[in-house]
């Protein structure tokens, strides 16, 4: 299907026919830049929740890494380890 690119505020966009979107029962899409153009894929509720969980996982790992590098945290765990050994 051919369509025109339109101005939407300071951005550009396209209007998708409702009949296309109804086939996927999704209110969200994933936009992927490929070598041939832009690929639009529907995102299911499950995929959306999974993506959010992966994002939170990255944040949790980042916080854990920050905690590990924190001298007070290192001091606490080193003390606990010495108590456990002794």
PDB file of N, CA, C and O in Angstrom:
ATOM      1  N   UNK A   1       0.841  -1.180   0.000  1.00  0.00           N
ATOM      2  CA  UNK A   1       0.000   0.000   0.000  1.00  0.00           C
ATOM      3  C   UNK A   1       0.881   1.236   0.000  1.00  0.00           C
ATOM      4  O   UNK A   1       1.836   1.313   0.754  1.00  0.00           O
ATOM      5  N   UNK A   2       0.576   2.174  -0.811  1.00  0.00           N
ATOM      6  CA  UNK A   2       1.313   3.429  -0.878  1.00  0.00           C
ATOM      7  C   UNK A   2       0.573   4.478  -0.071  1.00  0.00           C
ATOM      8  O   UNK A   2      -0.653   4.569  -0.109  1.00  0.00           O
ATOM      9  N   UNK A   3       1.321   5.270   0.697  1.00  0.00           N
ATOM     10  CA  UNK A   3       0.717   6.347   1.488  1.00  0.00           C
ATOM     11  C   UNK A   3       1.682   7.522   1.539  1.00  0.00           C
ATOM     12  O   UNK A   3       2.873   7.372   1.227  1.00  0.00           O
ATOM     13  N   UNK A   4       1.183   8.662   1.926  1.00  0.00           N
ATOM     14  CA  UNK A   4       2.005   9.869   2.007  1.00  0.00           C
ATOM     15  C   UNK A   4       2.534  10.076   3.421  1.00  0.00           C
ATOM     16  O   UNK A   4       1.872   9.737   4.399  1.00  0.00           O
ATOM     17  N   UNK A   5       3.722  10.652   3.504  1.00  0.00           N
ATOM     18  CA  UNK A   5       4.283  11.047   4.795  1.00  0.00           C
ATOM     19  C   UNK A   5       3.745  12.441   5.096  1.00  0.00           C
ATOM     20  O   UNK A   5       3.753  13.326   4.243  1.00  0.00           O
ATOM     21  N   UNK A   6       3.240  12.608   6.315  1.00  0.00           N
ATOM     22  CA  UNK A   6       2.594  13.868   6.697  1.00  0.00           C
ATOM     23  C   UNK A   6       3.356  14.546   7.831  1.00  0.00           C
ATOM     24  O   UNK A   6       4.049  13.895   8.598  1.00  0.00           O
ATOM     25  N   UNK A   7       3.183  15.855   7.929  1.00  0.00           N
ATOM     26  CA  UNK A   7       3.717  16.603   9.060  1.00  0.00           C
ATOM     27  C   UNK A   7       2.786  16.410  10.249  1.00  0.00           C
ATOM     28  O   UNK A   7       1.574  16.584  10.134  1.00  0.00           O
ATOM     29  N   UNK A   8       3.359  16.046  11.382  1.00  0.00           N
ATOM     30  CA  UNK A   8       2.605  15.920  12.628  1.00  0.00           C
ATOM     31  C   UNK A   8       3.410  16.683  13.677  1.00  0.00           C
ATOM     32  O   UNK A   8       4.368  16.154  14.244  1.00  0.00           O
ATOM     33  N   UNK A   9       3.047  17.929  13.904  1.00  0.00           N
ATOM     34  CA  UNK A   9       3.827  18.780  14.802  1.00  0.00           C
ATOM     35  C   UNK A   9       5.219  18.958  14.229  1.00  0.00           C
ATOM     36  O   UNK A   9       5.383  19.312  13.068  1.00  0.00           O
ATOM     37  N   UNK A  10       6.240  18.692  15.044  1.00  0.00           N
ATOM     38  CA  UNK A  10       7.632  18.793  14.595  1.00  0.00           C
ATOM     39  C   UNK A  10       8.150  17.476  14.028  1.00  0.00           C
ATOM     40  O   UNK A  10       9.342  17.328  13.786  1.00  0.00           O
ATOM     41  N   UNK A  11       7.268  16.509  13.847  1.00  0.00           N
ATOM     42  CA  UNK A  11       7.646  15.181  13.378  1.00  0.00           C
ATOM     43  C   UNK A  11       6.982  14.870  12.043  1.00  0.00           C
ATOM     44  O   UNK A  11       6.213  15.655  11.521  1.00  0.00           O
ATOM     45  N   UNK A  12       7.301  13.716  11.533  1.00  0.00           N
ATOM     46  CA  UNK A  12       6.665  13.199  10.319  1.00  0.00           C
ATOM     47  C   UNK A  12       5.930  11.924  10.698  1.00  0.00           C
ATOM     48  O   UNK A  12       6.302  11.233  11.639  1.00  0.00           O
ATOM     49  N   UNK A  13       4.880  11.587   9.963  1.00  0.00           N
ATOM     50  CA  UNK A  13       4.139  10.371  10.273  1.00  0.00           C
ATOM     51  C   UNK A  13       3.320   9.898   9.096  1.00  0.00           C
ATOM     52  O   UNK A  13       3.236  10.554   8.062  1.00  0.00           O
ATOM     53  N   UNK A  14       2.734   8.723   9.277  1.00  0.00           N
ATOM     54  CA  UNK A  14       1.832   8.166   8.269  1.00  0.00           C
ATOM     55  C   UNK A  14       0.533   7.772   8.969  1.00  0.00           C
ATOM     56  O   UNK A  14       0.513   7.514  10.167  1.00  0.00           O
ATOM     57  N   UNK A  15      -0.523   7.733   8.216  1.00  0.00           N
ATOM     58  CA  UNK A  15      -1.821   7.277   8.721  1.00  0.00           C
ATOM     59  C   UNK A  15      -1.981   5.820   8.291  1.00  0.00           C
ATOM     60  O   UNK A  15      -1.846   5.496   7.107  1.00  0.00           O
ATOM     61  N   UNK A  16      -2.222   4.943   9.268  1.00  0.00           N
ATOM     62  CA  UNK A  16      -2.434   3.531   8.960  1.00  0.00           C
ATOM     63  C   UNK A  16      -3.930   3.248   8.919  1.00  0.00           C
ATOM     64  O   UNK A  16      -4.657   3.661   9.824  1.00  0.00           O
ATOM     65  N   UNK A  17      -4.387   2.538   7.907  1.00  0.00           N
ATOM     66  CA  UNK A  17      -5.808   2.210   7.847  1.00  0.00           C
ATOM     67  C   UNK A  17      -6.214   1.341   9.047  1.00  0.00           C
ATOM     68  O   UNK A  17      -5.473   0.438   9.451  1.00  0.00           O
ATOM     69  N   UNK A  18      -7.357   1.624   9.614  1.00  0.00           N
ATOM     70  CA  UNK A  18      -7.847   0.871  10.769  1.00  0.00           C
ATOM     71  C   UNK A  18      -7.987  -0.611  10.434  1.00  0.00           C
ATOM     72  O   UNK A  18      -7.740  -1.474  11.275  1.00  0.00           O
ATOM     73  N   UNK A  19      -8.353  -0.905   9.193  1.00  0.00           N
ATOM     74  CA  UNK A  19      -8.517  -2.312   8.795  1.00  0.00           C
ATOM     75  C   UNK A  19      -7.199  -3.086   8.921  1.00  0.00           C
ATOM     76  O   UNK A  19      -7.198  -4.270   9.240  1.00  0.00           O
ATOM     77  N   UNK A  20      -6.072  -2.413   8.703  1.00  0.00           N
ATOM     78  CA  UNK A  20      -4.768  -3.064   8.864  1.00  0.00           C
ATOM     79  C   UNK A  20      -4.525  -3.359  10.340  1.00  0.00           C
ATOM     80  O   UNK A  20      -4.085  -4.433  10.711  1.00  0.00           O
ATOM     81  N   UNK A  21      -4.801  -2.390  11.185  1.00  0.00           N
ATOM     82  CA  UNK A  21      -4.542  -2.538  12.621  1.00  0.00           C
ATOM     83  C   UNK A  21      -5.490  -3.535  13.270  1.00  0.00           C
ATOM     84  O   UNK A  21      -5.107  -4.243  14.204  1.00  0.00           O
ATOM     85  N   UNK A  22      -6.724  -3.614  12.785  1.00  0.00           N
ATOM     86  CA  UNK A  22      -7.704  -4.548  13.349  1.00  0.00           C
ATOM     87  C   UNK A  22      -7.260  -5.999  13.210  1.00  0.00           C
ATOM     88  O   UNK A  22      -7.607  -6.846  14.026  1.00  0.00           O
ATOM     89  N   UNK A  23      -6.474  -6.294  12.195  1.00  0.00           N
ATOM     90  CA  UNK A  23      -6.018  -7.667  11.969  1.00  0.00           C
ATOM     91  C   UNK A  23      -5.073  -8.149  13.076  1.00  0.00           C
ATOM     92  O   UNK A  23      -4.940  -9.340  13.313  1.00  0.00           O
ATOM     93  N   UNK A  24      -4.412  -7.210  13.757  1.00  0.00           N
ATOM     94  CA  UNK A  24      -3.418  -7.587  14.758  1.00  0.00           C
ATOM     95  C   UNK A  24      -3.891  -7.399  16.190  1.00  0.00           C
ATOM     96  O   UNK A  24      -3.224  -7.815  17.122  1.00  0.00           O
ATOM     97  N   UNK A  25      -5.020  -6.783  16.405  1.00  0.00           N
ATOM     98  CA  UNK A  25      -5.582  -6.565  17.738  1.00  0.00           C
ATOM     99  C   UNK A  25      -4.540  -5.987  18.693  1.00  0.00           C
ATOM    100  O   UNK A  25      -4.361  -6.478  19.805  1.00  0.00           O
ATOM    101  N   UNK A  26      -3.825  -4.988  18.250  1.00  0.00           N
ATOM    102  CA  UNK A  26      -2.764  -4.399  19.057  1.00  0.00           C
ATOM    103  C   UNK A  26      -2.825  -2.876  18.950  1.00  0.00           C
ATOM    104  O   UNK A  26      -3.090  -2.341  17.882  1.00  0.00           O
ATOM    105  N   UNK A  27      -2.586  -2.215  20.059  1.00  0.00           N
ATOM    106  CA  UNK A  27      -2.554  -0.751  20.065  1.00  0.00           C
ATOM    107  C   UNK A  27      -1.122  -0.225  19.974  1.00  0.00           C
ATOM    108  O   UNK A  27      -0.909   0.967  19.886  1.00  0.00           O
ATOM    109  N   UNK A  28      -0.144  -1.133  20.043  1.00  0.00           N
ATOM    110  CA  UNK A  28       1.260  -0.739  19.994  1.00  0.00           C
ATOM    111  C   UNK A  28       1.954  -1.456  18.855  1.00  0.00           C
ATOM    112  O   UNK A  28       1.622  -2.586  18.515  1.00  0.00           O
ATOM    113  N   UNK A  29       2.962  -0.768  18.287  1.00  0.00           N
ATOM    114  CA  UNK A  29       3.765  -1.386  17.240  1.00  0.00           C
ATOM    115  C   UNK A  29       5.241  -1.201  17.569  1.00  0.00           C
ATOM    116  O   UNK A  29       5.619  -0.260  18.270  1.00  0.00           O
ATOM    117  N   UNK A  30       6.052  -2.107  17.062  1.00  0.00           N
ATOM    118  CA  UNK A  30       7.492  -2.006  17.170  1.00  0.00           C
ATOM    119  C   UNK A  30       7.991  -1.537  15.813  1.00  0.00           C
ATOM    120  O   UNK A  30       7.640  -2.115  14.787  1.00  0.00           O
ATOM    121  N   UNK A  31       8.765  -0.463  15.793  1.00  0.00           N
ATOM    122  CA  UNK A  31       9.294   0.085  14.560  1.00  0.00           C
ATOM    123  C   UNK A  31      10.755  -0.331  14.444  1.00  0.00           C
ATOM    124  O   UNK A  31      11.555  -0.024  15.316  1.00  0.00           O
ATOM    125  N   UNK A  32      11.082  -1.066  13.385  1.00  0.00           N
ATOM    126  CA  UNK A  32      12.426  -1.605  13.206  1.00  0.00           C
ATOM    127  C   UNK A  32      13.009  -1.054  11.913  1.00  0.00           C
ATOM    128  O   UNK A  32      12.408  -1.176  10.849  1.00  0.00           O
ATOM    129  N   UNK A  33      14.183  -0.441  12.022  1.00  0.00           N
ATOM    130  CA  UNK A  33      14.872   0.081  10.855  1.00  0.00           C
ATOM    131  C   UNK A  33      15.679  -1.053  10.235  1.00  0.00           C
ATOM    132  O   UNK A  33      16.519  -1.653  10.898  1.00  0.00           O
ATOM    133  N   UNK A  34      15.370  -1.390   8.995  1.00  0.00           N
ATOM    134  CA  UNK A  34      16.079  -2.473   8.299  1.00  0.00           C
ATOM    135  C   UNK A  34      16.868  -1.874   7.141  1.00  0.00           C
ATOM    136  O   UNK A  34      16.756  -0.680   6.856  1.00  0.00           O
ATOM    137  N   UNK A  35      17.632  -2.706   6.456  1.00  0.00           N
ATOM    138  CA  UNK A  35      18.385  -2.242   5.297  1.00  0.00           C
ATOM    139  C   UNK A  35      17.485  -1.835   4.140  1.00  0.00           C
ATOM    140  O   UNK A  35      17.882  -1.066   3.271  1.00  0.00           O
ATOM    141  N   UNK A  36      16.258  -2.343   4.150  1.00  0.00           N
ATOM    142  CA  UNK A  36      15.326  -2.066   3.060  1.00  0.00           C
ATOM    143  C   UNK A  36      14.316  -0.981   3.391  1.00  0.00           C
ATOM    144  O   UNK A  36      13.579  -0.533   2.529  1.00  0.00           O
ATOM    145  N   UNK A  37      14.211  -0.597   4.652  1.00  0.00           N
ATOM    146  CA  UNK A  37      13.232   0.420   5.026  1.00  0.00           C
ATOM    147  C   UNK A  37      12.828   0.292   6.487  1.00  0.00           C
ATOM    148  O   UNK A  37      13.617  -0.121   7.327  1.00  0.00           O
ATOM    149  N   UNK A  38      11.586   0.599   6.768  1.00  0.00           N
ATOM    150  CA  UNK A  38      11.054   0.540   8.125  1.00  0.00           C
ATOM    151  C   UNK A  38      10.032  -0.576   8.195  1.00  0.00           C
ATOM    152  O   UNK A  38       9.100  -0.625   7.402  1.00  0.00           O
ATOM    153  N   UNK A  39      10.209  -1.471   9.157  1.00  0.00           N
ATOM    154  CA  UNK A  39       9.299  -2.586   9.366  1.00  0.00           C
ATOM    155  C   UNK A  39       8.444  -2.284  10.593  1.00  0.00           C
ATOM    156  O   UNK A  39       8.980  -1.948  11.647  1.00  0.00           O
ATOM    157  N   UNK A  40       7.134  -2.367  10.446  1.00  0.00           N
ATOM    158  CA  UNK A  40       6.217  -2.162  11.564  1.00  0.00           C
ATOM    159  C   UNK A  40       5.662  -3.516  11.974  1.00  0.00           C
ATOM    160  O   UNK A  40       5.122  -4.240  11.156  1.00  0.00           O
ATOM    161  N   UNK A  41       5.830  -3.856  13.277  1.00  0.00           N
ATOM    162  CA  UNK A  41       5.335  -5.137  13.781  1.00  0.00           C
ATOM    163  C   UNK A  41       4.447  -4.882  14.995  1.00  0.00           C
ATOM    164  O   UNK A  41       4.802  -4.085  15.856  1.00  0.00           O
ATOM    165  N   UNK A  42       3.303  -5.549  15.067  1.00  0.00           N
ATOM    166  CA  UNK A  42       2.441  -5.367  16.242  1.00  0.00           C
ATOM    167  C   UNK A  42       3.109  -5.931  17.484  1.00  0.00           C
ATOM    168  O   UNK A  42       3.860  -6.910  17.414  1.00  0.00           O
ATOM    169  N   UNK A  43       2.851  -5.300  18.619  1.00  0.00           N
ATOM    170  CA  UNK A  43       3.354  -5.783  19.907  1.00  0.00           C
ATOM    171  C   UNK A  43       2.164  -6.262  20.717  1.00  0.00           C
ATOM    172  O   UNK A  43       1.236  -5.505  20.983  1.00  0.00           O
ATOM    173  N   UNK A  44       2.194  -7.533  21.100  1.00  0.00           N
ATOM    174  CA  UNK A  44       1.115  -8.071  21.926  1.00  0.00           C
ATOM    175  C   UNK A  44       1.299  -7.597  23.365  1.00  0.00           C
ATOM    176  O   UNK A  44       2.365  -7.101  23.732  1.00  0.00           O
ATOM    177  N   UNK A  45       0.281  -7.759  24.186  1.00  0.00           N
ATOM    178  CA  UNK A  45       0.397  -7.398  25.599  1.00  0.00           C
ATOM    179  C   UNK A  45       1.533  -8.175  26.250  1.00  0.00           C
ATOM    180  O   UNK A  45       2.283  -7.648  27.056  1.00  0.00           O
ATOM    181  N   UNK A  46       1.665  -9.467  25.887  1.00  0.00           N
ATOM    182  CA  UNK A  46       2.737 -10.285  26.450  1.00  0.00           C
ATOM    183  C   UNK A  46       4.095  -9.712  26.065  1.00  0.00           C
ATOM    184  O   UNK A  46       4.988  -9.579  26.900  1.00  0.00           O
ATOM    185  N   UNK A  47       4.264  -9.372  24.788  1.00  0.00           N
ATOM    186  CA  UNK A  47       5.535  -8.824  24.330  1.00  0.00           C
ATOM    187  C   UNK A  47       5.837  -7.503  25.029  1.00  0.00           C
ATOM    188  O   UNK A  47       6.977  -7.233  25.391  1.00  0.00           O
ATOM    189  N   UNK A  48       4.811  -6.690  25.227  1.00  0.00           N
ATOM    190  CA  UNK A  48       4.983  -5.411  25.903  1.00  0.00           C
ATOM    191  C   UNK A  48       5.439  -5.621  27.344  1.00  0.00           C
ATOM    192  O   UNK A  48       6.352  -4.960  27.825  1.00  0.00           O
ATOM    193  N   UNK A  49       4.797  -6.580  28.045  1.00  0.00           N
ATOM    194  CA  UNK A  49       5.174  -6.865  29.437  1.00  0.00           C
ATOM    195  C   UNK A  49       6.588  -7.454  29.500  1.00  0.00           C
ATOM    196  O   UNK A  49       7.364  -7.133  30.401  1.00  0.00           O
ATOM    197  N   UNK A  50       6.948  -8.296  28.536  1.00  0.00           N
ATOM    198  CA  UNK A  50       8.277  -8.892  28.493  1.00  0.00           C
ATOM    199  C   UNK A  50       9.347  -7.818  28.276  1.00  0.00           C
ATOM    200  O   UNK A  50      10.389  -7.820  28.931  1.00  0.00           O
ATOM    201  N   UNK A  51       9.070  -6.894  27.370  1.00  0.00           N
ATOM    202  CA  UNK A  51      10.004  -5.803  27.096  1.00  0.00           C
ATOM    203  C   UNK A  51      10.217  -4.956  28.354  1.00  0.00           C
ATOM    204  O   UNK A  51      11.337  -4.567  28.673  1.00  0.00           O
ATOM    205  N   UNK A  52       9.134  -4.677  29.074  1.00  0.00           N
ATOM    206  CA  UNK A  52       9.218  -3.906  30.315  1.00  0.00           C
ATOM    207  C   UNK A  52      10.008  -4.670  31.374  1.00  0.00           C
ATOM    208  O   UNK A  52      10.814  -4.087  32.098  1.00  0.00           O
ATOM    209  N   UNK A  53       9.814  -5.976  31.472  1.00  0.00           N
ATOM    210  CA  UNK A  53      10.548  -6.796  32.443  1.00  0.00           C
ATOM    211  C   UNK A  53      12.043  -6.784  32.122  1.00  0.00           C
ATOM    212  O   UNK A  53      12.872  -6.686  33.027  1.00  0.00           O
ATOM    213  N   UNK A  54      12.389  -6.872  30.848  1.00  0.00           N
ATOM    214  CA  UNK A  54      13.798  -6.829  30.454  1.00  0.00           C
ATOM    215  C   UNK A  54      14.411  -5.482  30.808  1.00  0.00           C
ATOM    216  O   UNK A  54      15.559  -5.406  31.238  1.00  0.00           O
ATOM    217  N   UNK A  55      13.644  -4.412  30.637  1.00  0.00           N
ATOM    218  CA  UNK A  55      14.122  -3.075  30.988  1.00  0.00           C
ATOM    219  C   UNK A  55      14.379  -2.992  32.492  1.00  0.00           C
ATOM    220  O   UNK A  55      15.418  -2.493  32.931  1.00  0.00           O
ATOM    221  N   UNK A  56      13.433  -3.507  33.300  1.00  0.00           N
ATOM    222  CA  UNK A  56      13.611  -3.493  34.754  1.00  0.00           C
ATOM    223  C   UNK A  56      14.802  -4.356  35.147  1.00  0.00           C
ATOM    224  O   UNK A  56      15.534  -4.018  36.076  1.00  0.00           O
ATOM    225  N   UNK A  57      15.000  -5.480  34.453  1.00  0.00           N
ATOM    226  CA  UNK A  57      16.128  -6.360  34.740  1.00  0.00           C
ATOM    227  C   UNK A  57      17.441  -5.605  34.548  1.00  0.00           C
ATOM    228  O   UNK A  57      18.339  -5.685  35.379  1.00  0.00           O
ATOM    229  N   UNK A  58      17.541  -4.846  33.466  1.00  0.00           N
ATOM    230  CA  UNK A  58      18.747  -4.058  33.210  1.00  0.00           C
ATOM    231  C   UNK A  58      18.969  -3.028  34.311  1.00  0.00           C
ATOM    232  O   UNK A  58      20.094  -2.827  34.766  1.00  0.00           O
ATOM    233  N   UNK A  59      17.893  -2.379  34.757  1.00  0.00           N
ATOM    234  CA  UNK A  59      18.001  -1.400  35.831  1.00  0.00           C
ATOM    235  C   UNK A  59      18.445  -2.062  37.130  1.00  0.00           C
ATOM    236  O   UNK A  59      19.277  -1.526  37.862  1.00  0.00           O
ATOM    237  N   UNK A  60      17.896  -3.247  37.402  1.00  0.00           N
ATOM    238  CA  UNK A  60      18.270  -3.979  38.623  1.00  0.00           C
ATOM    239  C   UNK A  60      19.748  -4.343  38.577  1.00  0.00           C
ATOM    240  O   UNK A  60      20.480  -4.145  39.550  1.00  0.00           O
ATOM    241  N   UNK A  61      20.220  -4.871  37.430  1.00  0.00           N
ATOM    242  CA  UNK A  61      21.634  -5.224  37.305  1.00  0.00           C
ATOM    243  C   UNK A  61      22.526  -3.992  37.436  1.00  0.00           C
ATOM    244  O   UNK A  61      23.595  -4.052  38.035  1.00  0.00           O
ATOM    245  N   UNK A  62      22.091  -2.885  36.874  1.00  0.00           N
ATOM    246  CA  UNK A  62      22.864  -1.645  36.989  1.00  0.00           C
ATOM    247  C   UNK A  62      22.971  -1.230  38.456  1.00  0.00           C
ATOM    248  O   UNK A  62      24.053  -0.891  38.937  1.00  0.00           O
ATOM    249  N   UNK A  63      21.861  -1.294  39.185  1.00  0.00           N
ATOM    250  CA  UNK A  63      21.882  -0.936  40.609  1.00  0.00           C
ATOM    251  C   UNK A  63      22.743  -1.897  41.409  1.00  0.00           C
ATOM    252  O   UNK A  63      23.459  -1.478  42.323  1.00  0.00           O
ATOM    253  N   UNK A  64      22.685  -3.188  41.072  1.00  0.00           N
ATOM    254  CA  UNK A  64      23.513  -4.174  41.768  1.00  0.00           C
ATOM    255  C   UNK A  64      24.996  -3.871  41.537  1.00  0.00           C
ATOM    256  O   UNK A  64      25.804  -3.939  42.471  1.00  0.00           O
ATOM    257  N   UNK A  65      25.348  -3.529  40.307  1.00  0.00           N
ATOM    258  CA  UNK A  65      26.739  -3.212  39.983  1.00  0.00           C
ATOM    259  C   UNK A  65      27.181  -1.984  40.768  1.00  0.00           C
ATOM    260  O   UNK A  65      28.275  -1.954  41.329  1.00  0.00           O
ATOM    261  N   UNK A  66      26.318  -0.972  40.869  1.00  0.00           N
ATOM    262  CA  UNK A  66      26.641   0.227  41.637  1.00  0.00           C
ATOM    263  C   UNK A  66      26.848  -0.118  43.105  1.00  0.00           C
ATOM    264  O   UNK A  66      27.770   0.378  43.745  1.00  0.00           O
ATOM    265  N   UNK A  67      25.984  -1.003  43.631  1.00  0.00           N
ATOM    266  CA  UNK A  67      26.109  -1.418  45.027  1.00  0.00           C
ATOM    267  C   UNK A  67      27.412  -2.160  45.268  1.00  0.00           C
ATOM    268  O   UNK A  67      28.071  -1.975  46.284  1.00  0.00           O
ATOM    269  N   UNK A  68      27.796  -3.023  44.328  1.00  0.00           N
ATOM    270  CA  UNK A  68      29.021  -3.806  44.473  1.00  0.00           C
ATOM    271  C   UNK A  68      30.237  -2.885  44.492  1.00  0.00           C
ATOM    272  O   UNK A  68      31.198  -3.130  45.216  1.00  0.00           O
ATOM    273  N   UNK A  69      30.191  -1.820  43.717  1.00  0.00           N
ATOM    274  CA  UNK A  69      31.318  -0.891  43.646  1.00  0.00           C
ATOM    275  C   UNK A  69      31.333   0.092  44.818  1.00  0.00           C
ATOM    276  O   UNK A  69      32.334   0.753  45.046  1.00  0.00           O
ATOM    277  N   UNK A  70      30.255   0.167  45.577  1.00  0.00           N
ATOM    278  CA  UNK A  70      30.160   1.080  46.716  1.00  0.00           C
ATOM    279  C   UNK A  70      31.036   0.560  47.861  1.00  0.00           C
ATOM    280  O   UNK A  70      30.919  -0.594  48.282  1.00  0.00           O
ATOM    281  N   UNK A  71      31.916   1.400  48.395  1.00  0.00           N
ATOM    282  CA  UNK A  71      32.862   0.974  49.431  1.00  0.00           C
ATOM    283  C   UNK A  71      32.159   0.552  50.717  1.00  0.00           C
ATOM    284  O   UNK A  71      32.576  -0.396  51.371  1.00  0.00           O
ATOM    285  N   UNK A  72      31.087   1.230  51.084  1.00  0.00           N
ATOM    286  CA  UNK A  72      30.348   0.854  52.293  1.00  0.00           C
ATOM    287  C   UNK A  72      29.744  -0.544  52.151  1.00  0.00           C
ATOM    288  O   UNK A  72      29.765  -1.338  53.080  1.00  0.00           O
ATOM    289  N   UNK A  73      29.236  -0.833  50.970  1.00  0.00           N
ATOM    290  CA  UNK A  73      28.659  -2.156  50.720  1.00  0.00           C
ATOM    291  C   UNK A  73      29.750  -3.219  50.769  1.00  0.00           C
ATOM    292  O   UNK A  73      29.574  -4.278  51.380  1.00  0.00           O
ATOM    293  N   UNK A  74      30.884  -2.942  50.144  1.00  0.00           N
ATOM    294  CA  UNK A  74      31.999  -3.888  50.164  1.00  0.00           C
ATOM    295  C   UNK A  74      32.455  -4.148  51.600  1.00  0.00           C
ATOM    296  O   UNK A  74      32.704  -5.288  51.981  1.00  0.00           O
ATOM    297  N   UNK A  75      32.558  -3.080  52.367  1.00  0.00           N
ATOM    298  CA  UNK A  75      32.985  -3.183  53.763  1.00  0.00           C
ATOM    299  C   UNK A  75      32.016  -4.077  54.551  1.00  0.00           C
ATOM    300  O   UNK A  75      32.433  -4.951  55.309  1.00  0.00           O
ATOM    301  N   UNK A  76      30.707  -3.877  54.350  1.00  0.00           N
ATOM    302  CA  UNK A  76      29.690  -4.668  55.050  1.00  0.00           C
ATOM    303  C   UNK A  76      29.820  -6.147  54.697  1.00  0.00           C
ATOM    304  O   UNK A  76      29.854  -7.007  55.566  1.00  0.00           O
ATOM    305  N   UNK A  77      29.911  -6.459  53.427  1.00  0.00           N
ATOM    306  CA  UNK A  77      29.973  -7.856  53.006  1.00  0.00           C
ATOM    307  C   UNK A  77      31.297  -8.507  53.384  1.00  0.00           C
ATOM    308  O   UNK A  77      31.342  -9.694  53.703  1.00  0.00           O
ATOM    309  N   UNK A  78      32.374  -7.764  53.339  1.00  0.00           N
ATOM    310  CA  UNK A  78      33.657  -8.314  53.786  1.00  0.00           C
ATOM    311  C   UNK A  78      33.603  -8.652  55.270  1.00  0.00           C
ATOM    312  O   UNK A  78      34.109  -9.686  55.697  1.00  0.00           O
ATOM    313  N   UNK A  79      32.977  -7.790  56.059  1.00  0.00           N
ATOM    314  CA  UNK A  79      32.829  -8.027  57.489  1.00  0.00           C
ATOM    315  C   UNK A  79      31.985  -9.278  57.720  1.00  0.00           C
ATOM    316  O   UNK A  79      32.316 -10.139  58.544  1.00  0.00           O
ATOM    317  N   UNK A  80      30.853  -9.416  56.989  1.00  0.00           N
ATOM    318  CA  UNK A  80      29.983 -10.583  57.130  1.00  0.00           C
ATOM    319  C   UNK A  80      30.737 -11.866  56.771  1.00  0.00           C
ATOM    320  O   UNK A  80      30.611 -12.871  57.436  1.00  0.00           O
ATOM    321  N   UNK A  81      31.563 -11.808  55.723  1.00  0.00           N
ATOM    322  CA  UNK A  81      32.313 -12.983  55.296  1.00  0.00           C
ATOM    323  C   UNK A  81      33.320 -13.384  56.372  1.00  0.00           C
ATOM    324  O   UNK A  81      33.464 -14.567  56.676  1.00  0.00           O
ATOM    325  N   UNK A  82      33.996 -12.412  56.955  1.00  0.00           N
ATOM    326  CA  UNK A  82      34.964 -12.700  58.016  1.00  0.00           C
ATOM    327  C   UNK A  82      34.279 -13.322  59.221  1.00  0.00           C
ATOM    328  O   UNK A  82      34.801 -14.241  59.829  1.00  0.00           O
ATOM    329  N   UNK A  83      33.064 -12.825  59.549  1.00  0.00           N
ATOM    330  CA  UNK A  83      32.309 -13.387  60.675  1.00  0.00           C
ATOM    331  C   UNK A  83      31.902 -14.828  60.394  1.00  0.00           C
ATOM    332  O   UNK A  83      31.939 -15.684  61.263  1.00  0.00           O
ATOM    333  N   UNK A  84      31.492 -15.091  59.149  1.00  0.00           N
ATOM    334  CA  UNK A  84      31.067 -16.442  58.768  1.00  0.00           C
ATOM    335  C   UNK A  84      32.227 -17.426  58.819  1.00  0.00           C
ATOM    336  O   UNK A  84      32.071 -18.575  59.203  1.00  0.00           O
ATOM    337  N   UNK A  85      33.425 -16.973  58.412  1.00  0.00           N
ATOM    338  CA  UNK A  85      34.596 -17.837  58.385  1.00  0.00           C
ATOM    339  C   UNK A  85      35.104 -18.075  59.803  1.00  0.00           C
ATOM    340  O   UNK A  85      35.451 -19.195  60.166  1.00  0.00           O
ATOM    341  N   UNK A  86      35.133 -17.016  60.592  1.00  0.00           N
ATOM    342  CA  UNK A  86      35.721 -17.080  61.938  1.00  0.00           C
ATOM    343  C   UNK A  86      34.830 -17.715  62.908  1.00  0.00           C
ATOM    344  O   UNK A  86      34.836 -18.656  63.553  1.00  0.00           O
TER     345      UNK A  86
END
